[in-house]
mmCIF file of C-alpha atoms in Angstrom:
data_model
loop_
_atom_site.group_PDB
_atom_site.id
_atom_site.type_symbol
_atom_site.label_atom_id
_atom_site.label_comp_id
_atom_site.label_asym_id
_atom_site.label_seq_id
_atom_site.Cartn_x
_atom_site.Cartn_y
_atom_site.Cartn_z
ATOM 1 C CA UNK A 29 -124.057 174.814 45.097
ATOM 2 C CA UNK A 30 -124.679 173.021 48.326
ATOM 3 C CA UNK A 31 -121.636 172.454 50.523
ATOM 4 C CA UNK A 32 -121.578 168.683 51.187
ATOM 5 C CA UNK A 33 -118.594 168.950 53.593
ATOM 6 C CA UNK A 34 -120.513 171.469 55.691
ATOM 7 C CA UNK A 35 -123.480 169.208 55.742
ATOM 8 C CA UNK A 36 -121.357 166.300 56.990
ATOM 9 C CA UNK A 37 -119.783 168.387 59.733
ATOM 10 C CA UNK A 38 -123.194 169.739 60.944
ATOM 11 C CA UNK A 39 -124.648 166.277 61.529
ATOM 12 C CA UNK A 40 -124.147 165.058 65.017
ATOM 13 C CA UNK A 41 -125.709 162.317 67.273
ATOM 14 C CA UNK A 42 -128.965 163.818 68.674
ATOM 15 C CA UNK A 43 -130.001 162.140 71.947
ATOM 16 C CA UNK A 44 -133.065 164.254 72.985
ATOM 17 C CA UNK A 45 -135.958 165.082 70.708
ATOM 18 C CA UNK A 46 -139.056 167.309 70.546
ATOM 19 C CA UNK A 47 -142.449 165.497 70.767
ATOM 20 C CA UNK A 48 -143.170 166.506 67.170
ATOM 21 C CA UNK A 49 -143.874 164.022 64.428
ATOM 22 C CA UNK A 50 -141.737 163.957 61.260
ATOM 23 C CA UNK A 51 -143.607 165.012 58.138
ATOM 24 C CA UNK A 52 -144.520 162.287 55.667
ATOM 25 C CA UNK A 53 -142.912 164.080 52.797
ATOM 26 C CA UNK A 54 -139.569 164.356 54.798
ATOM 27 C CA UNK A 55 -139.722 160.586 55.693
ATOM 28 C CA UNK A 56 -140.200 159.832 52.040
ATOM 29 C CA UNK A 57 -137.214 161.808 51.005
ATOM 30 C CA UNK A 58 -135.112 160.128 53.715
ATOM 31 C CA UNK A 59 -136.222 156.801 52.522
ATOM 32 C CA UNK A 60 -135.454 157.731 48.902
ATOM 33 C CA UNK A 61 -131.950 158.734 49.931
ATOM 34 C CA UNK A 62 -131.314 155.225 51.284
ATOM 35 C CA UNK A 63 -132.871 153.587 48.162
ATOM 36 C CA UNK A 64 -130.543 155.345 45.819
ATOM 37 C CA UNK A 65 -127.382 154.472 47.844
ATOM 38 C CA UNK A 66 -124.657 152.567 46.007
ATOM 39 C CA UNK A 67 -124.370 148.876 46.633
ATOM 40 C CA UNK A 68 -122.168 146.177 45.192
ATOM 41 C CA UNK A 69 -123.482 145.028 41.862
ATOM 42 C CA UNK A 70 -126.556 147.158 42.581
ATOM 43 C CA UNK A 71 -128.052 144.260 44.531
ATOM 44 C CA UNK A 72 -129.635 146.618 47.225
ATOM 45 C CA UNK A 73 -129.603 143.912 49.930
ATOM 46 C CA UNK A 74 -131.400 145.718 52.524
ATOM 47 C CA UNK A 75 -134.831 146.519 53.993
ATOM 48 C CA UNK A 76 -136.074 149.706 55.942
ATOM 49 C CA UNK A 77 -138.463 149.073 58.704
ATOM 50 C CA UNK A 78 -140.122 152.285 59.587
ATOM 51 C CA UNK A 79 -141.395 152.603 63.259
ATOM 52 C CA UNK A 80 -143.757 155.536 64.054
ATOM 53 C CA UNK A 81 -146.620 154.193 66.079
ATOM 54 C CA UNK A 82 -146.257 155.161 69.830
ATOM 55 C CA UNK A 83 -146.652 151.707 71.113
ATOM 56 C CA UNK A 84 -144.090 150.226 68.740
ATOM 57 C CA UNK A 85 -141.676 153.159 69.513
ATOM 58 C CA UNK A 86 -141.991 152.434 73.139
ATOM 59 C CA UNK A 87 -141.077 148.737 72.596
ATOM 60 C CA UNK A 88 -138.167 149.761 70.459
ATOM 61 C CA UNK A 89 -137.021 152.318 72.943
ATOM 62 C CA UNK A 90 -136.749 149.621 75.629
ATOM 63 C CA UNK A 91 -134.096 147.968 73.456
ATOM 64 C CA UNK A 92 -131.946 151.083 72.825
ATOM 65 C CA UNK A 93 -129.944 153.538 74.989
ATOM 66 C CA UNK A 94 -131.631 156.639 73.297
ATOM 67 C CA UNK A 95 -135.219 157.456 74.106
ATOM 68 C CA UNK A 96 -137.991 159.775 73.004
ATOM 69 C CA UNK A 97 -137.425 159.734 69.150
ATOM 70 C CA UNK A 98 -140.667 160.067 67.155
ATOM 71 C CA UNK A 99 -139.399 158.167 64.197
ATOM 72 C CA UNK A 100 -137.054 155.124 63.813
ATOM 73 C CA UNK A 101 -135.851 153.346 60.771
ATOM 74 C CA UNK A 102 -134.609 149.797 61.353
ATOM 75 C CA UNK A 103 -132.032 149.169 58.720
ATOM 76 C CA UNK A 104 -131.734 145.375 58.004
ATOM 77 C CA UNK A 105 -129.576 143.553 55.631
ATOM 78 C CA UNK A 106 -130.543 140.437 53.492
ATOM 79 C CA UNK A 107 -127.619 138.066 53.249
ATOM 80 C CA UNK A 108 -129.137 136.002 50.408
ATOM 81 C CA UNK A 109 -129.144 139.165 48.084
ATOM 82 C CA UNK A 110 -125.682 140.400 48.819
ATOM 83 C CA UNK A 111 -122.846 140.242 46.227
ATOM 84 C CA UNK A 112 -120.047 137.727 46.967
ATOM 85 C CA UNK A 113 -116.506 138.341 45.922
ATOM 86 C CA UNK A 114 -115.432 135.507 43.756
ATOM 87 C CA UNK A 115 -111.803 135.377 44.738
ATOM 88 C CA UNK A 116 -112.250 134.590 48.479
ATOM 89 C CA UNK A 117 -115.964 134.356 49.004
ATOM 90 C CA UNK A 118 -116.271 137.465 51.010
ATOM 91 C CA UNK A 119 -119.481 139.081 51.484
ATOM 92 C CA UNK A 120 -120.535 142.109 53.559
ATOM 93 C CA UNK A 121 -124.206 142.738 53.752
ATOM 94 C CA UNK A 122 -123.702 145.119 56.651
ATOM 95 C CA UNK A 123 -121.548 147.377 54.428
ATOM 96 C CA UNK A 124 -124.228 147.943 51.962
ATOM 97 C CA UNK A 125 -126.777 148.570 54.706
ATOM 98 C CA UNK A 126 -124.342 151.108 56.210
ATOM 99 C CA UNK A 127 -123.931 153.048 53.087
ATOM 100 C CA UNK A 128 -127.729 153.359 52.768
ATOM 101 C CA UNK A 129 -127.966 154.391 56.510
ATOM 102 C CA UNK A 130 -125.329 157.068 55.974
ATOM 103 C CA UNK A 131 -127.375 158.466 53.027
ATOM 104 C CA UNK A 132 -130.538 158.616 55.121
ATOM 105 C CA UNK A 133 -128.910 160.332 58.035
ATOM 106 C CA UNK A 134 -127.375 162.939 55.884
ATOM 107 C CA UNK A 135 -130.646 163.623 54.111
ATOM 108 C CA UNK A 136 -132.315 163.927 57.547
ATOM 109 C CA UNK A 137 -129.753 166.529 58.440
ATOM 110 C CA UNK A 138 -130.359 168.424 55.213
ATOM 111 C CA UNK A 139 -134.062 168.544 56.116
ATOM 112 C CA UNK A 140 -133.483 170.088 59.383
ATOM 113 C CA UNK A 141 -133.847 166.934 61.365
ATOM 114 C CA UNK A 142 -131.658 165.372 64.112
ATOM 115 C CA UNK A 143 -130.560 161.794 64.081
ATOM 116 C CA UNK A 144 -128.623 159.285 66.039
ATOM 117 C CA UNK A 145 -127.076 155.921 64.551
ATOM 118 C CA UNK A 146 -127.796 153.185 67.107
ATOM 119 C CA UNK A 147 -126.148 149.877 67.151
ATOM 120 C CA UNK A 148 -126.099 149.203 70.931
ATOM 121 C CA UNK A 149 -129.015 146.779 71.055
ATOM 122 C CA UNK A 150 -129.761 143.107 71.356
ATOM 123 C CA UNK A 151 -131.227 142.044 68.015
ATOM 124 C CA UNK A 152 -133.021 139.099 69.385
ATOM 125 C CA UNK A 153 -135.941 141.017 71.045
ATOM 126 C CA UNK A 154 -136.156 143.430 68.052
ATOM 127 C CA UNK A 155 -136.479 140.461 65.716
ATOM 128 C CA UNK A 156 -139.181 138.972 67.879
ATOM 129 C CA UNK A 157 -141.155 142.276 68.423
ATOM 130 C CA UNK A 158 -141.126 143.310 64.674
ATOM 131 C CA UNK A 159 -141.379 139.649 63.392
ATOM 132 C CA UNK A 160 -138.191 140.060 61.309
ATOM 133 C CA UNK A 161 -137.753 136.927 59.322
ATOM 134 C CA UNK A 162 -134.621 134.611 59.374
ATOM 135 C CA UNK A 163 -132.067 135.734 56.805
ATOM 136 C CA UNK A 164 -132.950 139.343 57.386
ATOM 137 C CA UNK A 165 -130.653 140.948 59.952
ATOM 138 C CA UNK A 166 -131.355 144.091 61.901
ATOM 139 C CA UNK A 167 -128.123 145.939 61.608
ATOM 140 C CA UNK A 168 -128.812 149.595 62.714
ATOM 141 C CA UNK A 169 -131.477 151.620 64.185
ATOM 142 C CA UNK A 170 -131.693 155.309 62.999
ATOM 143 C CA UNK A 171 -133.468 157.515 65.487
ATOM 144 C CA UNK A 172 -134.787 160.629 63.674
ATOM 145 C CA UNK A 173 -136.767 163.805 64.830
ATOM 146 C CA UNK A 174 -136.409 167.343 65.625
ATOM 147 C CA UNK A 175 -133.813 168.032 68.172
ATOM 148 C CA UNK A 176 -134.759 169.347 71.617
ATOM 149 C CA UNK A 177 -133.827 173.008 72.469
ATOM 150 C CA UNK A 178 -131.034 171.836 74.808
ATOM 151 C CA UNK A 179 -129.658 169.337 72.212
ATOM 152 C CA UNK A 180 -126.047 169.779 71.393
ATOM 153 C CA UNK A 181 -123.043 167.736 70.058
ATOM 154 C CA UNK A 182 -121.004 165.822 72.637
ATOM 155 C CA UNK A 183 -117.624 166.817 73.461
ATOM 156 C CA UNK A 184 -116.222 164.007 71.236
ATOM 157 C CA UNK A 185 -117.982 165.358 68.143
ATOM 158 C CA UNK A 186 -115.108 167.635 67.095
ATOM 159 C CA UNK A 187 -112.240 165.530 68.367
ATOM 160 C CA UNK A 188 -111.066 164.257 65.005
ATOM 161 C CA UNK A 189 -107.647 162.981 64.078
ATOM 162 C CA UNK A 190 -105.629 165.331 61.794
ATOM 163 C CA UNK A 191 -105.376 164.309 58.140
ATOM 164 C CA UNK A 192 -101.704 163.576 58.364
ATOM 165 C CA UNK A 193 -102.576 160.609 60.866
ATOM 166 C CA UNK A 194 -105.183 159.292 58.484
ATOM 167 C CA UNK A 195 -103.900 159.790 54.870
ATOM 168 C CA UNK A 196 -100.952 157.789 53.489
ATOM 169 C CA UNK A 197 -99.432 158.589 50.136
ATOM 170 C CA UNK A 198 -98.355 155.900 47.883
ATOM 171 C CA UNK A 199 -94.629 155.457 47.441
ATOM 172 C CA UNK A 200 -92.748 155.549 44.109
ATOM 173 C CA UNK A 201 -90.008 153.202 45.457
ATOM 174 C CA UNK A 202 -90.253 149.740 44.429
ATOM 175 C CA UNK A 203 -89.604 148.201 47.813
ATOM 176 C CA UNK A 204 -91.861 150.480 49.753
ATOM 177 C CA UNK A 205 -95.575 149.970 50.249
ATOM 178 C CA UNK A 206 -98.104 152.741 50.913
ATOM 179 C CA UNK A 207 -98.143 152.088 54.730
ATOM 180 C CA UNK A 208 -94.408 152.501 55.235
ATOM 181 C CA UNK A 209 -92.826 155.635 56.680
ATOM 182 C CA UNK A 210 -91.362 158.018 54.278
ATOM 183 C CA UNK A 211 -87.756 156.956 53.560
ATOM 184 C CA UNK A 212 -88.196 153.628 55.461
ATOM 185 C CA UNK A 213 -87.211 150.433 54.034
ATOM 186 C CA UNK A 214 -89.572 147.517 54.631
ATOM 187 C CA UNK A 215 -86.830 145.270 55.905
ATOM 188 C CA UNK A 216 -83.151 146.283 56.870
ATOM 189 C CA UNK A 217 -81.302 142.972 57.105
ATOM 190 C CA UNK A 218 -77.852 142.062 58.082
ATOM 191 C CA UNK A 219 -75.602 140.337 55.482
ATOM 192 C CA UNK A 220 -76.220 136.536 54.971
ATOM 193 C CA UNK A 221 -73.802 134.688 57.433
ATOM 194 C CA UNK A 222 -70.961 133.107 55.527
ATOM 195 C CA UNK A 223 -71.230 129.855 57.737
ATOM 196 C CA UNK A 224 -74.798 128.996 56.935
ATOM 197 C CA UNK A 225 -75.040 125.429 55.572
ATOM 198 C CA UNK A 226 -77.327 123.638 53.323
ATOM 199 C CA UNK A 227 -78.775 120.486 54.698
ATOM 200 C CA UNK A 228 -81.117 117.499 53.653
ATOM 201 C CA UNK A 229 -84.165 116.493 55.541
ATOM 202 C CA UNK A 230 -85.649 112.978 55.510
ATOM 203 C CA UNK A 231 -87.707 113.776 52.562
ATOM 204 C CA UNK A 232 -84.686 114.792 50.419
ATOM 205 C CA UNK A 233 -85.673 118.301 50.212
ATOM 206 C CA UNK A 234 -82.797 120.857 50.511
ATOM 207 C CA UNK A 235 -83.154 123.625 53.132
ATOM 208 C CA UNK A 236 -80.944 126.081 54.867
ATOM 209 C CA UNK A 237 -81.270 127.855 58.254
ATOM 210 C CA UNK A 238 -79.652 131.142 59.188
ATOM 211 C CA UNK A 239 -80.235 134.010 61.681
ATOM 212 C CA UNK A 240 -80.441 137.659 60.671
ATOM 213 C CA UNK A 241 -81.037 140.875 62.525
ATOM 214 C CA UNK A 242 -84.069 142.670 61.052
ATOM 215 C CA UNK A 243 -85.323 146.224 61.752
ATOM 216 C CA UNK A 244 -89.099 146.427 60.992
ATOM 217 C CA UNK A 245 -89.168 150.202 60.762
ATOM 218 C CA UNK A 246 -92.579 150.303 59.241
ATOM 219 C CA UNK A 247 -94.201 148.821 62.222
ATOM 220 C CA UNK A 248 -91.759 149.333 65.151
ATOM 221 C CA UNK A 249 -91.311 153.065 65.707
ATOM 222 C CA UNK A 250 -88.453 152.331 68.073
ATOM 223 C CA UNK A 251 -86.617 150.660 65.145
ATOM 224 C CA UNK A 252 -85.020 148.170 67.421
ATOM 225 C CA UNK A 253 -83.641 145.136 65.596
ATOM 226 C CA UNK A 254 -85.099 141.807 66.352
ATOM 227 C CA UNK A 255 -83.568 138.506 65.877
ATOM 228 C CA UNK A 256 -85.399 135.779 63.847
ATOM 229 C CA UNK A 257 -84.678 132.401 62.284
ATOM 230 C CA UNK A 258 -85.733 131.711 58.713
ATOM 231 C CA UNK A 259 -85.899 128.192 57.246
ATOM 232 C CA UNK A 260 -86.606 127.935 53.481
ATOM 233 C CA UNK A 261 -87.208 124.562 51.803
ATOM 234 C CA UNK A 262 -85.844 124.313 48.158
ATOM 235 C CA UNK A 263 -88.156 123.449 45.423
ATOM 236 C CA UNK A 264 -87.999 119.936 44.260
ATOM 237 C CA UNK A 265 -88.045 119.460 40.528
ATOM 238 C CA UNK A 266 -88.237 115.983 38.982
ATOM 239 C CA UNK A 267 -86.939 114.347 41.972
ATOM 240 C CA UNK A 268 -83.915 116.733 42.373
ATOM 241 C CA UNK A 269 -83.412 119.796 44.694
ATOM 242 C CA UNK A 270 -83.174 123.171 42.820
ATOM 243 C CA UNK A 271 -81.207 125.934 44.573
#
């Protein structure tokens, strides 16, 4: 069985390439890996623009900070095809495009190729040079090819945060959310002052105001108390205030 984790660790950003073209069958497998990538509602809101011709590669290289790659895939998103979350209208066409791009980079690695995910570019000249229509957004450029003999991962490649800094276990306590420190309470408040008073504003709504010392231990590692004021308006029900 292939070890996926080893494959993911093996891939790194290649910034120098051999002047050797990528075989057609390997390119086809890379594109197929992108095609089968999961997307929201399986809408597949992306297009893969393959660039191999030397003159076009020269124009594309002028827009990127990596040069000399024999193959590039411009991963574009299509906003009109993306799924929209009905609760708040949120849509992320670049997310579906990123999933497909990740699939293609990992397939390239599995085929013995090097790659570099490029996003540091001005999309305007790329849109003009490659006649990308409105509504189709060039999100990422995947530079792909055989790594040069002196190619090696950058010193940042292995600098990963430990799992304990990234993984948060859910809490079984009712008042604790998953992003709270273990044993921490979301809010530690002082007792309600005895002298707080109810009052009526001009609208007739009843409200009260008091000050309390709160320790936000989940967000403040110093756990220093902070003073805040809270004003709550009572609910009005059939013209009368409800407390």
